[in-house]
Short mmCIF file of C-alpha atoms in Angstrom, two decimals:
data_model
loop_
_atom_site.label_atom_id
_atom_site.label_comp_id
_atom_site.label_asym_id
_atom_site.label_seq_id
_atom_site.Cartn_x
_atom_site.Cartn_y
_atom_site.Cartn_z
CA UNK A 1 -30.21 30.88 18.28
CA UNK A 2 -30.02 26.79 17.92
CA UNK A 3 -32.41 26.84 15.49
CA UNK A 4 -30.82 29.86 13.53
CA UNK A 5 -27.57 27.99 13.63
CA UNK A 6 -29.09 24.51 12.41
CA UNK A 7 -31.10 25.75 9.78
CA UNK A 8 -27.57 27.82 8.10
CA UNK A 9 -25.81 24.38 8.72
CA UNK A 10 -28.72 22.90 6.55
CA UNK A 11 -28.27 25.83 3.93
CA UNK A 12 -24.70 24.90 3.77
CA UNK A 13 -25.42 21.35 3.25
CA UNK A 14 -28.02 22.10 0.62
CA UNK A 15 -25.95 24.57 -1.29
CA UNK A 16 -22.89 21.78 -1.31
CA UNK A 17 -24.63 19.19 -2.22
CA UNK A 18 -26.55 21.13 -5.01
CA UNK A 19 -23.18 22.37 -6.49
CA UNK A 20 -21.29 18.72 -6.08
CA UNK A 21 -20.97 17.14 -9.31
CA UNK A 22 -22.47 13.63 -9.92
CA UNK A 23 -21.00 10.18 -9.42
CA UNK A 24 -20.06 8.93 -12.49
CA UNK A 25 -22.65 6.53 -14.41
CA UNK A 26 -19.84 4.45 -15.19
CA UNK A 27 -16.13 3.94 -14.56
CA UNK A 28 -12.52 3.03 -16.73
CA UNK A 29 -9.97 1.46 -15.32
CA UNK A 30 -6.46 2.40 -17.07
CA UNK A 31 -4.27 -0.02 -16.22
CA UNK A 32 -0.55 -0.30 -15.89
CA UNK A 33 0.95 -0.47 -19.21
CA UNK A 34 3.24 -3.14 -18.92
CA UNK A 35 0.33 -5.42 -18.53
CA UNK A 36 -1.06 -4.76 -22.25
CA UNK A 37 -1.09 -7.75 -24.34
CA UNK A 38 0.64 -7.45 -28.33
CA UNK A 39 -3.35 -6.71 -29.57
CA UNK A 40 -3.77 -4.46 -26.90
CA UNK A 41 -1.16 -2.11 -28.11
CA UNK A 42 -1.89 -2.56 -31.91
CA UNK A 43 -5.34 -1.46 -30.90
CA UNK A 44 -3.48 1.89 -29.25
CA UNK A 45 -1.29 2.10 -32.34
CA UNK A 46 -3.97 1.84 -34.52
CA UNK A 47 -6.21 4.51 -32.87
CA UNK A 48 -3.07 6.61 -32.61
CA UNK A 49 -2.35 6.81 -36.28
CA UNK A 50 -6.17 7.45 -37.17
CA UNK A 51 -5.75 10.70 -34.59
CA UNK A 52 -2.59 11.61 -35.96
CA UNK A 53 -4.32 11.19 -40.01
CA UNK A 54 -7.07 13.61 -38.60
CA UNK A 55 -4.87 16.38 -36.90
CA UNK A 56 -5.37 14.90 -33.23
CA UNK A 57 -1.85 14.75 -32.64
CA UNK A 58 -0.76 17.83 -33.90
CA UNK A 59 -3.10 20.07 -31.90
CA UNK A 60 -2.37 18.51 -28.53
CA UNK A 61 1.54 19.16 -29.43
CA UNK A 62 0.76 22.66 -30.23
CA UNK A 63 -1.72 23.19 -27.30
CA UNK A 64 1.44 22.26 -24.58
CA UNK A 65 3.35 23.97 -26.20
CA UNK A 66 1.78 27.03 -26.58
CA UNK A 67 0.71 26.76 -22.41
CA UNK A 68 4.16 25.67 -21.41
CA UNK A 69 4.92 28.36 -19.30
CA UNK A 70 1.45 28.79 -17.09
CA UNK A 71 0.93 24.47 -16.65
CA UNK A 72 4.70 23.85 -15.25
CA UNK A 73 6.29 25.24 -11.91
CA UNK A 74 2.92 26.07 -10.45
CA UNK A 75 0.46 24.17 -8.82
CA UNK A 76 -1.82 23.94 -12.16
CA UNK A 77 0.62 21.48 -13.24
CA UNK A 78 -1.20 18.69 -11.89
CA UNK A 79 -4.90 19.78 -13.01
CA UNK A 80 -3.80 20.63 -16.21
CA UNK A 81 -2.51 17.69 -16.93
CA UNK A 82 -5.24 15.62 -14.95
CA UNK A 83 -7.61 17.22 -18.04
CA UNK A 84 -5.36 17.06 -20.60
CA UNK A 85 -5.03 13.54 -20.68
CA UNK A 86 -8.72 13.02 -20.32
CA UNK A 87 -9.41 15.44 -23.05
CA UNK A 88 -6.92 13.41 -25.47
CA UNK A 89 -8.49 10.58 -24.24
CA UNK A 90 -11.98 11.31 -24.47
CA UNK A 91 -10.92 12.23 -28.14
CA UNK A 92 -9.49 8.30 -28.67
CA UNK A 93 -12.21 6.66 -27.76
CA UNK A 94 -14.36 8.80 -30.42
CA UNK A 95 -11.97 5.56 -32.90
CA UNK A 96 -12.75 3.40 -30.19
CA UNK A 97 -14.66 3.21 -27.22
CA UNK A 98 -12.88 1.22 -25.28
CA UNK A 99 -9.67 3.16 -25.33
CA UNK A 100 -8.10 4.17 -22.63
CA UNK A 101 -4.63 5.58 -21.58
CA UNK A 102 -2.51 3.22 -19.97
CA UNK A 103 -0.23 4.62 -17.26
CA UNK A 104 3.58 3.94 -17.24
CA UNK A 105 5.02 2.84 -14.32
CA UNK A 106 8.47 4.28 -14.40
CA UNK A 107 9.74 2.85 -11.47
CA UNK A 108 9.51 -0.34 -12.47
CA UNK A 109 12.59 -0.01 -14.77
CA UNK A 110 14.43 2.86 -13.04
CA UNK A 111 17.91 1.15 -12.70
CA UNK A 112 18.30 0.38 -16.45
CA UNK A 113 15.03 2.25 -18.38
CA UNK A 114 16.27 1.45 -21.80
CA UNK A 115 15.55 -1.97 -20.88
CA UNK A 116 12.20 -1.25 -19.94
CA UNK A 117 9.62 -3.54 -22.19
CA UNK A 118 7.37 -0.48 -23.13
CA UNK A 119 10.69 1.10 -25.18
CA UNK A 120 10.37 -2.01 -27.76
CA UNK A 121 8.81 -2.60 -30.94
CA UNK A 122 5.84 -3.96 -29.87
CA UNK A 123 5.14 -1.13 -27.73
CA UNK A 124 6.09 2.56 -27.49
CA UNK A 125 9.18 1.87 -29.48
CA UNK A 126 13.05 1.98 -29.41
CA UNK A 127 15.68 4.79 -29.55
CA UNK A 128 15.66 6.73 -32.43
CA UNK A 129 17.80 5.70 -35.47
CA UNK A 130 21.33 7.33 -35.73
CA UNK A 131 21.56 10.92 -37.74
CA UNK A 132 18.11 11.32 -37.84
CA UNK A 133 17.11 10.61 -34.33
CA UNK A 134 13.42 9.26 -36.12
CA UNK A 135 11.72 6.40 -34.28
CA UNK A 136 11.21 3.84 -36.71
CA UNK A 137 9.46 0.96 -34.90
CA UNK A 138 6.58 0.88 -32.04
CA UNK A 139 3.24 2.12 -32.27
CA UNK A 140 4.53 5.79 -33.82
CA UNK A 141 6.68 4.08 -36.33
CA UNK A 142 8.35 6.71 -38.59
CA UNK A 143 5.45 8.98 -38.02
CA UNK A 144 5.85 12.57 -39.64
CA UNK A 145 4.78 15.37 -37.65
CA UNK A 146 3.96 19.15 -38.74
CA UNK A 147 4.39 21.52 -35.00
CA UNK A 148 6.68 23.44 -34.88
CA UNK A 149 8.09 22.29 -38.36
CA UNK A 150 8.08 19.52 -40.42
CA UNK A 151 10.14 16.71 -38.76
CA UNK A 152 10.03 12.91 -37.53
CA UNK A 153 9.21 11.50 -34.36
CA UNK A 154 12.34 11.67 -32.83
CA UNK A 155 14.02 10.00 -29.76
CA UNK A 156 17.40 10.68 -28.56
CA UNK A 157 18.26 8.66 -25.31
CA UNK A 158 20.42 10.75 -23.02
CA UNK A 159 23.09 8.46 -22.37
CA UNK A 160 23.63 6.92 -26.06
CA UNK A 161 22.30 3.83 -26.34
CA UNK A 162 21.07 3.58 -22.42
CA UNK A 163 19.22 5.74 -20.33
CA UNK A 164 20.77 7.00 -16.96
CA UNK A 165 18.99 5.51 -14.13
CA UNK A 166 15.94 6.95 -12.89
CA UNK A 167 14.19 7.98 -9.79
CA UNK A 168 14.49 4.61 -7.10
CA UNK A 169 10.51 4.05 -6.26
CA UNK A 170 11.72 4.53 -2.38
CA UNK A 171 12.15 8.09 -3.47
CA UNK A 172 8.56 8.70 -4.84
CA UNK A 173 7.07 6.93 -1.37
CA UNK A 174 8.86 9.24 0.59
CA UNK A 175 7.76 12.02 -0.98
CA UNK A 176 4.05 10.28 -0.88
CA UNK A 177 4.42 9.84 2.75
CA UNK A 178 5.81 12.85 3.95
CA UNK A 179 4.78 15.98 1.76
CA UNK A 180 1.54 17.24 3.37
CA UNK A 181 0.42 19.67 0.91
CA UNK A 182 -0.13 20.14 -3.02
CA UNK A 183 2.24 22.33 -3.54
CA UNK A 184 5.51 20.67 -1.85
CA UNK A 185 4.48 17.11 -4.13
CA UNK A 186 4.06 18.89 -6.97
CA UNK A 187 7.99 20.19 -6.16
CA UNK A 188 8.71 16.82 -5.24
CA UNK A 189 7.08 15.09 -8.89
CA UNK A 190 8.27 17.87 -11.28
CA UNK A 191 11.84 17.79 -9.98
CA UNK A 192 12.06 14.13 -10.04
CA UNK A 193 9.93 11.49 -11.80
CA UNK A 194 8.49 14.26 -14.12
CA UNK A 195 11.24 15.52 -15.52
CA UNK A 196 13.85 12.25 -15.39
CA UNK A 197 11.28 10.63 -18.08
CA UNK A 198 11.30 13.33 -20.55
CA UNK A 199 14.99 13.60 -20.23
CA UNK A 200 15.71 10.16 -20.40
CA UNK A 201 14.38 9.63 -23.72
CA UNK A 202 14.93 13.51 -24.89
CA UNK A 203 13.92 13.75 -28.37
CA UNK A 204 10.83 15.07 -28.81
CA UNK A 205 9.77 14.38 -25.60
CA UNK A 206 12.36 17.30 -24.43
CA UNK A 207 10.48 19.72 -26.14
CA UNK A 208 7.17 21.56 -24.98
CA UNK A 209 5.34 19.64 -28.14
CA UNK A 210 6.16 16.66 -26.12
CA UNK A 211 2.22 15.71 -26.19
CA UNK A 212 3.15 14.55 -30.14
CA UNK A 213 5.32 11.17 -28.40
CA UNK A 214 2.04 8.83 -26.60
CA UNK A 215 5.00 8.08 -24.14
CA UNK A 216 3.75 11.78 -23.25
CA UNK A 217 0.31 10.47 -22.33
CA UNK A 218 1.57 7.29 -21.01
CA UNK A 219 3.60 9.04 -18.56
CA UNK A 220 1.62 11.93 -17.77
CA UNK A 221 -1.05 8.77 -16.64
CA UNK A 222 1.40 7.81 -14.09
CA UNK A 223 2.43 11.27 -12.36
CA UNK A 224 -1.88 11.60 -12.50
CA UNK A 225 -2.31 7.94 -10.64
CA UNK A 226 0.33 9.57 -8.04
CA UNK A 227 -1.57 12.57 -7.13
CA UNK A 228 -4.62 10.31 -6.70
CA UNK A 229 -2.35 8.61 -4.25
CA UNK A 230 -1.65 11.50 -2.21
CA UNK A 231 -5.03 12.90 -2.33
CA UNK A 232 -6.03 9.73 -0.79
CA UNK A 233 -3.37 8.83 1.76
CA UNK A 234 -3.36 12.73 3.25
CA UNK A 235 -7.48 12.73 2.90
CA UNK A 236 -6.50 15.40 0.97
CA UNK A 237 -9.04 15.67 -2.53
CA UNK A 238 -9.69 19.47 -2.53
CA UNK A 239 -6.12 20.70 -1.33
CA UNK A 240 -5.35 23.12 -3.97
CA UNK A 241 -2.54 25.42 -2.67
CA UNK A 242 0.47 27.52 -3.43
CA UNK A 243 0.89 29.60 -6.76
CA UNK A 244 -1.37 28.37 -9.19
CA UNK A 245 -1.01 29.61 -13.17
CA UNK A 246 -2.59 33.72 -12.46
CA UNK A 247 -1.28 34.36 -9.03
CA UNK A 248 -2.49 32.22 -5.74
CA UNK A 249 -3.96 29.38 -6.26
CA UNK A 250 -7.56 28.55 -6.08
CA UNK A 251 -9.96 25.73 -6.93
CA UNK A 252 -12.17 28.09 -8.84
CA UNK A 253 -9.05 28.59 -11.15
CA UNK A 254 -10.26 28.04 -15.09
CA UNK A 255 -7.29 25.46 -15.77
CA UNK A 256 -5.26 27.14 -18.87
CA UNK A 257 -6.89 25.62 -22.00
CA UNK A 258 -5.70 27.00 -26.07
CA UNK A 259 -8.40 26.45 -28.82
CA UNK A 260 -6.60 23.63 -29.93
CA UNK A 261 -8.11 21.53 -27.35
CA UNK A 262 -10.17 23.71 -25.60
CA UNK A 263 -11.14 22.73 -21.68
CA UNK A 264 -14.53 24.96 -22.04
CA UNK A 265 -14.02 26.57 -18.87
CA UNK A 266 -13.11 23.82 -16.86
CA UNK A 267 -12.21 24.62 -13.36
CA UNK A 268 -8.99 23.24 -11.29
CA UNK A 269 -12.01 22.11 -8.73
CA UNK A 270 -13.93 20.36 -11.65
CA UNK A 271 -11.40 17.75 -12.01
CA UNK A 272 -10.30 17.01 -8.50
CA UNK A 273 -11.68 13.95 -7.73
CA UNK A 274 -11.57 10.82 -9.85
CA UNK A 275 -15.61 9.33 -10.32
CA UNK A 276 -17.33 12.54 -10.27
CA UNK A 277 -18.78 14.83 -12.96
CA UNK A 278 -16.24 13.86 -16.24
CA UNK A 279 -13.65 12.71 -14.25
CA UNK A 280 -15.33 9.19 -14.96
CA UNK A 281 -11.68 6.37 -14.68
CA UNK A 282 -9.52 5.10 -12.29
CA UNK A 283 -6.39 2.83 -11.98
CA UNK A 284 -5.74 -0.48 -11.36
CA UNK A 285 -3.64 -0.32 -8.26
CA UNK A 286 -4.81 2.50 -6.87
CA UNK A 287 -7.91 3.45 -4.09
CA UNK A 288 -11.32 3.51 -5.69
CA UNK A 289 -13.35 6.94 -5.55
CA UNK A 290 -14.84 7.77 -2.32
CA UNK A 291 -18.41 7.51 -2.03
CA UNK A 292 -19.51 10.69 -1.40
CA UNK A 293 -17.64 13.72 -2.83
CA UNK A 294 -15.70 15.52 -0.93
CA UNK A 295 -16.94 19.22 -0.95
CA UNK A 296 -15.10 22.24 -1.81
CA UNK A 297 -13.08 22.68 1.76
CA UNK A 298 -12.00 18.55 2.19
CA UNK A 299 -8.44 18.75 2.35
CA UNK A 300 -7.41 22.61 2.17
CA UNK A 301 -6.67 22.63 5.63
CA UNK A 302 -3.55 20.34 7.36
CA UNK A 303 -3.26 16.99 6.08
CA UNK A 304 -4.96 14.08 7.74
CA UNK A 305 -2.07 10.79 6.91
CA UNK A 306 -4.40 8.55 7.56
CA UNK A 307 -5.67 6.51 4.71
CA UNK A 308 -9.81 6.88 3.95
CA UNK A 309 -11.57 3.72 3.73
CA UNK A 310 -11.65 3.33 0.67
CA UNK A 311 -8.19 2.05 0.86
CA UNK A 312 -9.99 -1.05 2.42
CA UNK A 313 -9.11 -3.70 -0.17
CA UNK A 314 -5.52 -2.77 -0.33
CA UNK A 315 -5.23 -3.11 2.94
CA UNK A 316 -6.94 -6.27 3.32
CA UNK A 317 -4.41 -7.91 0.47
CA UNK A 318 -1.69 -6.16 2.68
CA UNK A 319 -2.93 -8.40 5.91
CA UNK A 320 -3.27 -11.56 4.18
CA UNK A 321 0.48 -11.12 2.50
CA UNK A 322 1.46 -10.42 6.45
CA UNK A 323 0.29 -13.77 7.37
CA UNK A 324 2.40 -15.59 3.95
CA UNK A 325 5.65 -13.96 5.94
CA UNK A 326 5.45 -10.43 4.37
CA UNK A 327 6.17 -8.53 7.54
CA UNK A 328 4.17 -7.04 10.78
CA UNK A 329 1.32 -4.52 10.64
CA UNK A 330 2.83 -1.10 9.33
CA UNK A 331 0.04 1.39 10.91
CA UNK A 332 -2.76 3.12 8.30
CA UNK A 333 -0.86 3.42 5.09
CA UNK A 334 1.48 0.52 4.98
CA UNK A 335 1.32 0.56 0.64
CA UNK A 336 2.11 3.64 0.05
CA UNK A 337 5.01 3.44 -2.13
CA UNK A 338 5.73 5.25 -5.71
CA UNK A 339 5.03 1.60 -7.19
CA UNK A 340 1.98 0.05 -8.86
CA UNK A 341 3.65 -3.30 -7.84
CA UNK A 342 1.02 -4.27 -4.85
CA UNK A 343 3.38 -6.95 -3.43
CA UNK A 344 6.58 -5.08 -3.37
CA UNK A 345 5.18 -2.19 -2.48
CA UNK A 346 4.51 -4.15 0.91
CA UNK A 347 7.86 -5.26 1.33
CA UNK A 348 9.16 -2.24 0.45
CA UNK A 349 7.25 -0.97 3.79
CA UNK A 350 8.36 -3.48 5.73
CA UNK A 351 12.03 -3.52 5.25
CA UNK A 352 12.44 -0.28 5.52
CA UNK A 353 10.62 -0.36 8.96
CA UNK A 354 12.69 -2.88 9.71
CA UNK A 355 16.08 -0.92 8.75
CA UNK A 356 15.78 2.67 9.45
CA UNK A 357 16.22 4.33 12.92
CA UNK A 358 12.87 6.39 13.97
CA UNK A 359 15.05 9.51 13.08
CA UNK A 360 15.07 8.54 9.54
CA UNK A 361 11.26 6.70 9.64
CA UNK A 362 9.97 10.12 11.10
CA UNK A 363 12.17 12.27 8.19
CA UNK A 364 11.73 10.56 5.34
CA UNK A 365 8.89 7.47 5.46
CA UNK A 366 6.59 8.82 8.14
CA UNK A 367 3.47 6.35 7.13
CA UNK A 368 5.35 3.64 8.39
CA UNK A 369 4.85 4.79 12.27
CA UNK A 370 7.10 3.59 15.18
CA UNK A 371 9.48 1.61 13.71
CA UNK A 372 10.86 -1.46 15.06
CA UNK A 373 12.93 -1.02 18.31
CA UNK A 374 16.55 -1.18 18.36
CA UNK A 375 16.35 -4.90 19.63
CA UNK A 376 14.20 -5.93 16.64
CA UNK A 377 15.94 -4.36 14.42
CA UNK A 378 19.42 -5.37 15.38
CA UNK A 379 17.11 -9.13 14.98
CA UNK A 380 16.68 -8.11 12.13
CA UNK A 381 20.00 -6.74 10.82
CA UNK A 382 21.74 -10.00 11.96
CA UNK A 383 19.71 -12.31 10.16
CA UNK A 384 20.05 -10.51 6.77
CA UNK A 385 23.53 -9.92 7.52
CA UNK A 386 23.46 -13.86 6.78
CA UNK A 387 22.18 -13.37 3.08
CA UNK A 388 24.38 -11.30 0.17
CA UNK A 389 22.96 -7.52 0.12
CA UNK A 390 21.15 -6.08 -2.69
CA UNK A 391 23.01 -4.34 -5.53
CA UNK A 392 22.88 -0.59 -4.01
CA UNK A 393 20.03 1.65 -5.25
CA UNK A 394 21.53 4.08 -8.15
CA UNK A 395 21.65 7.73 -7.12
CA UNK A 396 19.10 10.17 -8.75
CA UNK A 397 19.93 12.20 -11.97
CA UNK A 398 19.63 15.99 -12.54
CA UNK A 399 17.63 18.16 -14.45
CA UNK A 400 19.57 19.67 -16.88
CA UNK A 401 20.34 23.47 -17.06
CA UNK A 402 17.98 23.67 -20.43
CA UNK A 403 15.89 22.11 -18.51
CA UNK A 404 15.51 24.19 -15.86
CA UNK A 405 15.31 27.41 -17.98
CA UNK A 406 12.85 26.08 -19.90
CA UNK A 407 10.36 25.65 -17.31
CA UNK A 408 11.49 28.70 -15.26
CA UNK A 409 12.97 26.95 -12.52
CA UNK A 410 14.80 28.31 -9.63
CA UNK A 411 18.80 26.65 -10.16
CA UNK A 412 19.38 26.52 -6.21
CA UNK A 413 16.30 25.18 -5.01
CA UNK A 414 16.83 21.95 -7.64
CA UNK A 415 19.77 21.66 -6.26
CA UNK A 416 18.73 21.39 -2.98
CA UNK A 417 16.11 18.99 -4.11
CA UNK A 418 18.51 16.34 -5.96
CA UNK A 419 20.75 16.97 -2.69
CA UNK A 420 17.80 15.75 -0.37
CA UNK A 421 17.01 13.04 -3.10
CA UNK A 422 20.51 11.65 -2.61
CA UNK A 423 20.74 11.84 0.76
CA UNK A 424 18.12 9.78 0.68
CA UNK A 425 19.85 6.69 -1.43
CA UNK A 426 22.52 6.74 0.99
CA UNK A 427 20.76 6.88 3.82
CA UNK A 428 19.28 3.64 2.28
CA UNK A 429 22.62 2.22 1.23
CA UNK A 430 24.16 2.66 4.30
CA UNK A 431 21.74 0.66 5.68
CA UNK A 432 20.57 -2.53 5.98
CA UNK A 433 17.70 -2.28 3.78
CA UNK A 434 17.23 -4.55 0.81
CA UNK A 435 15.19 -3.05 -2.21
CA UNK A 436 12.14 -5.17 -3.56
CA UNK A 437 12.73 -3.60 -6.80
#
């Protein structure tokens, strides 16, 4: 019976291994994109309007559009997009082959975005010009697109000539920490982060052809480097649950594709782990690819929080910040924040250890652990209480009601969501806690 047992173990094992894709020959880093040089993003602009001459543009505008209703809402939302960006690209470097898609960092300007150095000139450009909404500078300058109609890149900050604040980078860690399957941080991404971008800048970019603005791309990067987060932190690669784009999800789903830019029968479980088959990049402040692959049932099950060890390097930067002054040991995941930022990310995780009462740790940043005890805290408290407090972390905006009927949303569960999401700031303003950021 032993031997019956072992050899259908040994099947298994044969029939996994035979069916896992292979590591990737080689690997691309995309890197945060406020860390381009000026020749890094002429290279982008220049590859951008050779796409664009060549139809490029126009097809992945039309493609989102046309799949807007199946890729947002639903789980598929972050495979989708996973491949979509690779697809567009995959396409890029076919102008030059050492193109990649940088990934923008949206917390890293979230109290005043307009401000952010990636809406300049130099880079993805400014607000649009007044009447015509067209963006006439940046790497798009006064480009003319043909989907839906014929019309100009346009950009139309929501709050004239600022942008309301966006999502606090404390919020996205919580929601990193704490949400222990797929489809809860999806919830958590599309509500917040997701949708605060495309609204800021509105244009275009509030529009299902919103793949026509590379701010699109740029940002779609980002929400992509956070998933790999979470699949990481929660051990998590192969938890695909919830409602996926036909009904309940499953990671032999063919992710939605339109013969614009066809996936060729990709499946949600082809594209679920970074550094195997053509999921060949990673990012710069993120967890390398494990070294074997995971296997089809890693992760679809509860949620292990500890960090794999591939998180080894982060975590060895973390130690030797401790020892500059950074703060104590914060248990198995004591980066995981919503920001690329490595060093603020650990003070981030230290001060709010240091701040919050375990009720609040346990709720709302559950890596973190124990906590300090009331004694160190109330240390704690009284020597900051000695410096001037931080200027109060801005409170979250809403979706709009367009918005949500656009993508099919349910009105009272958003609102429940920005309700949690401002409970919170204050929860973090009303304590002693002094943002990094």
């Amino acid at each position: 019976m032993k031997f019956g047992i072992s050899l259908a173990l040994v099947a298994m094992a044969a029939l996994a291994s035979a069916q896992a894709p292979a590591t990737c020959s080689s690997m691309r880093v995309r890197r945060n994109a406020a860390n381009l040089s000026a020749a890094e993003w002429q290279a982008i602009g220049n590859v951008i309007q050779r796409m664009h001459q060549d139809g490029w543009i126009t097809r992945f505008g039309a493609s989102h559009d046309r799949l807007f209703s199946r890729i947002h809402g639903n789980t598929s939302f972050f495979p989708f997009h996973r491949q979509f960006v690779l697809e567009f690209e995959n396409a890029a470097r076919n102008y030059d082959p050492n193109f990649t898609v940088p990934y923008w960092d949206a917390t890293q300007s979230f109290r005043s975005p307009a401000a952010d150095p990636l809406l300049t000139a130099g880079a993805l450009g400014t607000n649009g010009q007044p009447g015509s909404r067209c963006v006439a500078n940046g790497i798009q300058a006064n480009m003319q697109l043909t989907y839906p109609n014929n019309h100009c890149l346009r950009r139309n900050y929501n709050n004239g000539d600022s942008i309301s604040a966006w999502y606090a980078p404390e919020i996205i860690s919580s929601y990193l920490q704490r949400d222990t399957s797929l489809a809860k941080f999806r919830e958590d991404i599309e509500y917040s982060i997701h949708g605060a971008v495309h609204l800021g800048l509105s244009g275009d970019m509030d529009s299902g052809y919103a793949a026509q603005d590379f701010s699109f791309m740029a940002h779609h990067a980002n929400l992509d480097r956070l998933w790999w987060d979470w699949q990481n932190a929660h051990n998590s690669f192969m938890m695909y649950d919830g409602t996926g784009s036909n009904g309940a999800a499953s990671l032999t789903d063919v992710i939605p594709d339109d013969s614009s830019v066809p996936f060729n029968g990709a499946t949600v479980q082809s594209v679920m782990v970074l550094g195997y088959g053509n999921v060949c990049y990673t990012y710069d402040s993120s967890p390398n690819p494990p070294q074997s692959y995971p296997g089809a049932g890693a992760g679809n099950g509860a949620a292990n929080s500890a960090a794999p060890s591939n998180n080894a390097p982060q975590q060895q930067q973390q130690q030797q910040q401790q020892q500059q002054g950074a703060g104590p040991a914060m248990g198995p995941s004591p980066v995981l924040s919503g920001s690329s930022d490595m060093s603020n990310r650990i003070l981030e995780s230290s001060r709010l250890q240091r701040s919050l009462g375990q009720d609040f740790v346990n709720r709302f940043f559950p890596a973190l652990g124990g906590g300090f005890s009331p004694f160190q805290r109330r240390a704690y408290q009284e020597s900051k209480a000695k410096c001037s407090h931080s200027k109060p972390l801005p409170y979250p905006p809403r979706l709009t009601p367009d918005w949500i009927q656009m993508h099919g949303f349910d009105p009272e569960r958003v609102e429940a969501f920005h309700k949690e999401a401002c409970e919170i700031i204050e929860v973090l303003n009303n304590s002693t806690y002094k943002s990094p950021y």
